[in-house]
Amino acid sequence: MTNALTVSAVQYQALDGGILPNAMEHVRLIEDAESHGARLAVFPELSLLGYDLALLASPEHWLVQGDERLHDVREICRRTGITAVVGGAYREPGGTPRLASLAIHPDGTTETVFKTHLHGREKDIFVAGNDASVLQLDGWRIGLAICFDAAVPAHSTGAAEAGADAYAVSALYTTDEDHRLELHLGARAMDNRMFAILANLGGTTALGSSCGLSGFWGPDGLRMKKAAGTGTEVVTATLSRSALLKFR
């Protein structure tokens, strides 16, 4: 168990062209995270595609188990020792469609986490997951959430009850949701006495322009660090176990 964990929240403006060009840009950004000493890099909701659900009418925009288009992402995670949490539309081996985060570990294994609280058009496309999932990294436990999951307090409570030290949210918050964003992440951190991490999609999306604001909150619910703008940006912070112990 380590006393500190360095994490990069990657605010990301998705590229046109589908999964492959975005996967290659993820490689570059994971290398950037390594230069800041990160052991974990968290990307936004649907980072490998962007939040354009109309694209999902085409099978080519769906990920599958062992997807070869993520080969270079797996390789950079192996070389850097970073676990990367990336977002995409994912079909399970049995065909079930999921809005997913894929945690790609340096040892080549991948954990898939599914959005629990779907909303809007997502309900017509995806099948919801069940509750929060918790990763283990260097003795730290990281609860993973996807966007609207963070708006439901029971989701983060479930992660905390599973021992989470931090709650990492991959999301899309737009320009009219900045106040909501701050309240959600601050409350999830404070109520559960854990760190909160947000990786927000950047730039312009099918739902509107991003409000940016990716970053970190402490277990007191206060902001630690945030992105300077609304485009692609790697925001890195070191989480200290001593800061957690003050509230536990």
Short mmCIF file of C-alpha atoms in Angstrom, two decimals:
data_model
loop_
_atom_site.label_atom_id
_atom_site.label_comp_id
_atom_site.label_asym_id
_atom_site.label_seq_id
_atom_site.Cartn_x
_atom_site.Cartn_y
_atom_site.Cartn_z
CA MET A 1 0.00 0.00 0.00
CA THR A 2 1.35 3.42 -0.95
CA ASN A 3 0.88 6.63 1.02
CA ALA A 4 0.19 8.61 -2.14
CA LEU A 5 -1.25 7.99 -5.59
CA THR A 6 -0.67 10.30 -8.55
CA VAL A 7 -3.62 10.49 -10.94
CA SER A 8 -4.21 12.30 -14.23
CA ALA A 9 -7.73 13.42 -15.14
CA VAL A 10 -7.64 13.71 -18.93
CA GLN A 11 -10.10 16.25 -20.26
CA TYR A 12 -10.46 15.17 -23.87
CA GLN A 13 -11.97 16.60 -27.04
CA ALA A 14 -12.75 13.57 -29.20
CA LEU A 15 -11.50 13.49 -32.79
CA ASP A 16 -13.60 12.76 -35.85
CA GLY A 17 -12.99 9.42 -37.51
CA GLY A 18 -14.04 6.88 -34.92
CA ILE A 19 -12.19 4.63 -32.52
CA LEU A 20 -8.78 4.25 -34.16
CA PRO A 21 -7.69 7.92 -34.38
CA ASN A 22 -8.98 8.53 -30.86
CA ALA A 23 -7.09 5.50 -29.56
CA MET A 24 -3.88 6.89 -31.04
CA GLU A 25 -4.50 10.25 -29.35
CA HIS A 26 -5.12 8.42 -26.07
CA VAL A 27 -1.63 6.93 -26.43
CA ARG A 28 -0.12 10.42 -26.65
CA LEU A 29 -2.06 11.62 -23.62
CA ILE A 30 -1.10 8.58 -21.54
CA GLU A 31 2.53 9.41 -22.34
CA ASP A 32 1.81 12.97 -21.13
CA ALA A 33 0.35 11.56 -17.91
CA GLU A 34 3.48 9.47 -17.41
CA SER A 35 5.61 12.61 -17.63
CA HIS A 36 3.70 13.89 -14.58
CA GLY A 37 4.30 10.67 -12.64
CA ALA A 38 0.74 9.33 -12.93
CA ARG A 39 -0.14 5.73 -12.07
CA LEU A 40 -3.76 6.18 -13.17
CA ALA A 41 -5.16 8.13 -16.14
CA VAL A 42 -8.94 8.67 -16.29
CA PHE A 43 -10.58 9.63 -19.60
CA PRO A 44 -14.14 10.97 -20.14
CA GLU A 45 -17.38 9.23 -21.01
CA LEU A 46 -17.27 7.78 -24.56
CA SER A 47 -13.76 9.19 -24.98
CA LEU A 48 -12.93 6.81 -27.85
CA LEU A 49 -15.83 8.11 -29.92
CA GLY A 50 -17.22 11.33 -28.51
CA TYR A 51 -20.80 11.73 -27.34
CA ASP A 52 -22.48 11.28 -30.73
CA LEU A 53 -24.97 8.47 -30.19
CA ALA A 54 -26.14 8.59 -33.81
CA LEU A 55 -22.83 6.98 -34.82
CA LEU A 56 -23.76 3.84 -32.92
CA ALA A 57 -26.13 2.79 -35.71
CA SER A 58 -22.94 1.50 -37.37
CA PRO A 59 -21.27 -1.61 -35.87
CA GLU A 60 -17.78 -0.18 -36.51
CA HIS A 61 -18.20 2.30 -33.66
CA TRP A 62 -18.67 -0.41 -31.04
CA LEU A 63 -15.85 -1.97 -29.06
CA VAL A 64 -15.68 -5.71 -28.44
CA GLN A 65 -13.70 -7.91 -26.10
CA GLY A 66 -9.98 -7.85 -26.98
CA ASP A 67 -10.56 -5.16 -29.63
CA GLU A 68 -7.41 -4.90 -31.75
CA ARG A 69 -7.94 -1.16 -32.26
CA LEU A 70 -6.86 -0.74 -28.63
CA HIS A 71 -3.59 -2.62 -29.11
CA ASP A 72 -1.47 0.53 -28.91
CA VAL A 73 -3.35 1.71 -25.79
CA ARG A 74 -2.64 -1.63 -24.13
CA GLU A 75 1.00 -1.37 -25.18
CA ILE A 76 1.50 2.15 -23.79
CA CYS A 77 -0.07 1.05 -20.51
CA ARG A 78 2.39 -1.85 -20.39
CA ARG A 79 5.37 0.39 -21.14
CA THR A 80 4.45 3.19 -18.75
CA GLY A 81 2.96 1.13 -15.92
CA ILE A 82 -0.18 3.28 -16.05
CA THR A 83 -3.73 1.98 -15.69
CA ALA A 84 -5.91 3.90 -18.17
CA VAL A 85 -9.69 4.19 -17.86
CA VAL A 86 -11.09 4.84 -21.36
CA GLY A 87 -14.70 5.23 -22.50
CA GLY A 88 -16.66 3.66 -25.32
CA ALA A 89 -19.74 1.82 -26.52
CA TYR A 90 -19.10 -1.86 -25.84
CA ARG A 91 -20.77 -5.09 -26.91
CA GLU A 92 -20.33 -7.96 -24.52
CA PRO A 93 -19.50 -11.39 -26.01
CA GLY A 94 -23.20 -12.29 -25.81
CA GLY A 95 -24.16 -9.09 -27.65
CA THR A 96 -25.41 -6.98 -24.72
CA PRO A 97 -24.80 -3.27 -25.53
CA ARG A 98 -23.17 -1.26 -22.76
CA LEU A 99 -22.04 2.30 -22.16
CA ALA A 100 -18.69 1.38 -20.68
CA SER A 101 -15.42 2.38 -19.14
CA LEU A 102 -12.55 0.00 -19.82
CA ALA A 103 -9.76 -0.05 -17.24
CA ILE A 104 -6.67 -1.20 -19.13
CA HIS A 105 -3.93 -2.40 -16.79
CA PRO A 106 -0.18 -2.64 -17.42
CA ASP A 107 -0.28 -6.44 -17.15
CA GLY A 108 -2.58 -6.62 -20.18
CA THR A 109 -5.82 -7.30 -18.32
CA THR A 110 -8.91 -5.17 -18.88
CA GLU A 111 -11.80 -4.59 -16.47
CA THR A 112 -15.08 -3.41 -17.97
CA VAL A 113 -17.39 -1.14 -15.98
CA PHE A 114 -20.91 -0.31 -17.17
CA LYS A 115 -22.91 2.86 -16.63
CA THR A 116 -25.58 2.18 -14.02
CA HIS A 117 -27.83 5.22 -14.43
CA LEU A 118 -28.61 5.73 -18.10
CA HIS A 119 -30.58 8.79 -19.19
CA GLY A 120 -32.15 10.26 -22.31
CA ARG A 121 -31.47 8.43 -25.57
CA GLU A 122 -28.99 6.15 -23.83
CA LYS A 123 -31.92 4.12 -22.51
CA ASP A 124 -32.86 3.19 -26.09
CA ILE A 125 -29.35 2.01 -26.97
CA PHE A 126 -27.68 0.51 -23.91
CA VAL A 127 -28.44 -1.91 -21.09
CA ALA A 128 -27.63 -0.50 -17.65
CA GLY A 129 -25.00 -1.98 -15.37
CA ASN A 130 -25.34 -2.81 -11.69
CA ASP A 131 -23.88 -0.53 -9.02
CA ALA A 132 -20.40 0.91 -8.67
CA SER A 133 -17.22 -1.00 -9.53
CA VAL A 134 -14.00 -0.57 -7.60
CA LEU A 135 -10.47 -0.90 -8.99
CA GLN A 136 -7.46 -1.74 -6.84
CA LEU A 137 -4.19 0.03 -7.60
CA ASP A 138 -1.12 0.25 -5.34
CA GLY A 139 -3.30 -0.52 -2.34
CA TRP A 140 -5.79 2.23 -3.26
CA ARG A 141 -9.40 1.49 -4.13
CA ILE A 142 -10.93 3.61 -6.89
CA GLY A 143 -14.68 3.62 -7.49
CA LEU A 144 -15.55 4.18 -11.16
CA ALA A 145 -18.61 6.13 -12.32
CA ILE A 146 -19.90 7.28 -15.69
CA CYS A 147 -21.56 10.70 -15.89
CA PHE A 148 -25.14 10.51 -14.52
CA ASP A 149 -23.99 7.90 -11.99
CA ALA A 150 -22.46 10.82 -10.08
CA ALA A 151 -25.88 12.51 -9.86
CA VAL A 152 -27.25 9.59 -7.84
CA PRO A 153 -25.81 9.67 -4.30
CA ALA A 154 -26.43 5.95 -3.75
CA HIS A 155 -23.90 5.13 -6.48
CA SER A 156 -20.98 6.80 -4.70
CA THR A 157 -22.23 5.46 -1.37
CA GLY A 158 -21.99 1.96 -2.82
CA ALA A 159 -18.41 2.63 -3.87
CA ALA A 160 -17.58 3.95 -0.38
CA GLU A 161 -19.14 0.90 1.25
CA ALA A 162 -16.87 -1.22 -0.97
CA GLY A 163 -13.90 0.64 0.52
CA ALA A 164 -13.25 3.27 -2.15
CA ASP A 165 -10.63 5.89 -1.36
CA ALA A 166 -11.53 7.90 -4.47
CA TYR A 167 -14.48 8.22 -6.84
CA ALA A 168 -13.44 8.69 -10.48
CA VAL A 169 -16.14 10.06 -12.79
CA SER A 170 -15.90 9.89 -16.59
CA ALA A 171 -18.47 12.38 -17.86
CA LEU A 172 -19.90 14.98 -20.19
CA TYR A 173 -21.02 18.17 -18.45
CA THR A 174 -21.95 21.01 -20.81
CA THR A 175 -21.77 24.80 -20.42
CA ASP A 176 -25.08 25.08 -18.58
CA GLU A 177 -24.09 22.38 -16.07
CA ASP A 178 -21.02 23.87 -14.42
CA HIS A 179 -22.80 24.55 -11.12
CA ARG A 180 -24.25 21.05 -11.13
CA LEU A 181 -20.82 19.59 -11.80
CA GLU A 182 -19.27 21.35 -8.80
CA LEU A 183 -22.11 20.30 -6.51
CA HIS A 184 -22.07 16.67 -7.64
CA LEU A 185 -18.35 16.08 -7.28
CA GLY A 186 -17.95 18.11 -4.09
CA ALA A 187 -20.87 16.36 -2.42
CA ARG A 188 -19.78 12.86 -3.49
CA ALA A 189 -16.33 13.53 -1.99
CA MET A 190 -17.51 15.16 1.24
CA ASP A 191 -20.42 12.84 1.99
CA ASN A 192 -18.27 9.73 1.58
CA ARG A 193 -14.98 11.11 2.95
CA MET A 194 -13.03 10.25 -0.19
CA PHE A 195 -11.34 12.03 -3.07
CA ALA A 196 -13.31 12.76 -6.24
CA ILE A 197 -11.87 12.87 -9.75
CA LEU A 198 -13.58 14.19 -12.88
CA ALA A 199 -12.56 13.66 -16.50
CA ASN A 200 -14.96 15.70 -18.65
CA LEU A 201 -15.33 15.54 -22.43
CA GLY A 202 -13.97 18.75 -23.92
CA GLY A 203 -14.80 20.95 -26.88
CA THR A 204 -18.10 20.81 -28.77
CA THR A 205 -20.25 17.69 -28.58
CA ALA A 206 -23.61 16.54 -29.91
CA LEU A 207 -25.12 17.67 -26.57
CA GLY A 208 -23.47 21.09 -26.65
CA SER A 209 -20.18 22.70 -25.64
CA SER A 210 -18.26 21.34 -22.68
CA CYS A 211 -17.88 23.42 -19.53
CA GLY A 212 -14.45 21.89 -18.90
CA LEU A 213 -13.62 21.95 -15.17
CA SER A 214 -12.03 18.49 -15.04
CA GLY A 215 -9.97 17.93 -11.92
CA PHE A 216 -9.94 16.89 -8.27
CA TRP A 217 -11.78 17.37 -4.97
CA GLY A 218 -10.52 16.48 -1.52
CA PRO A 219 -12.39 14.42 1.10
CA ASP A 220 -13.51 17.73 2.63
CA GLY A 221 -15.48 18.40 -0.58
CA LEU A 222 -13.26 21.31 -1.61
CA ARG A 223 -11.62 21.75 -5.00
CA MET A 224 -7.97 20.73 -5.21
CA LYS A 225 -7.23 21.38 -8.89
CA LYS A 226 -9.08 22.07 -12.16
CA ALA A 227 -8.53 22.39 -15.89
CA ALA A 228 -7.71 25.85 -17.21
CA GLY A 229 -9.93 25.68 -20.30
CA THR A 230 -12.49 23.56 -22.14
CA GLY A 231 -10.31 21.69 -24.65
CA THR A 232 -7.99 18.72 -24.27
CA GLU A 233 -5.89 19.00 -21.12
CA VAL A 234 -4.12 16.64 -18.71
CA VAL A 235 -4.75 17.66 -15.09
CA THR A 236 -2.63 15.79 -12.54
CA ALA A 237 -2.73 15.64 -8.75
CA THR A 238 -1.25 13.48 -6.01
CA LEU A 239 -3.77 11.99 -3.60
CA SER A 240 -2.43 11.62 -0.06
CA ARG A 241 -3.59 8.90 2.31
CA SER A 242 -2.93 11.23 5.26
CA ALA A 243 -5.58 13.60 3.88
CA LEU A 244 -8.10 10.74 3.94
CA LEU A 245 -7.26 9.73 7.49
CA LYS A 246 -8.25 13.17 8.82
CA PHE A 247 -11.86 12.36 7.90
CA ARG A 248 -11.99 8.65 8.74
#
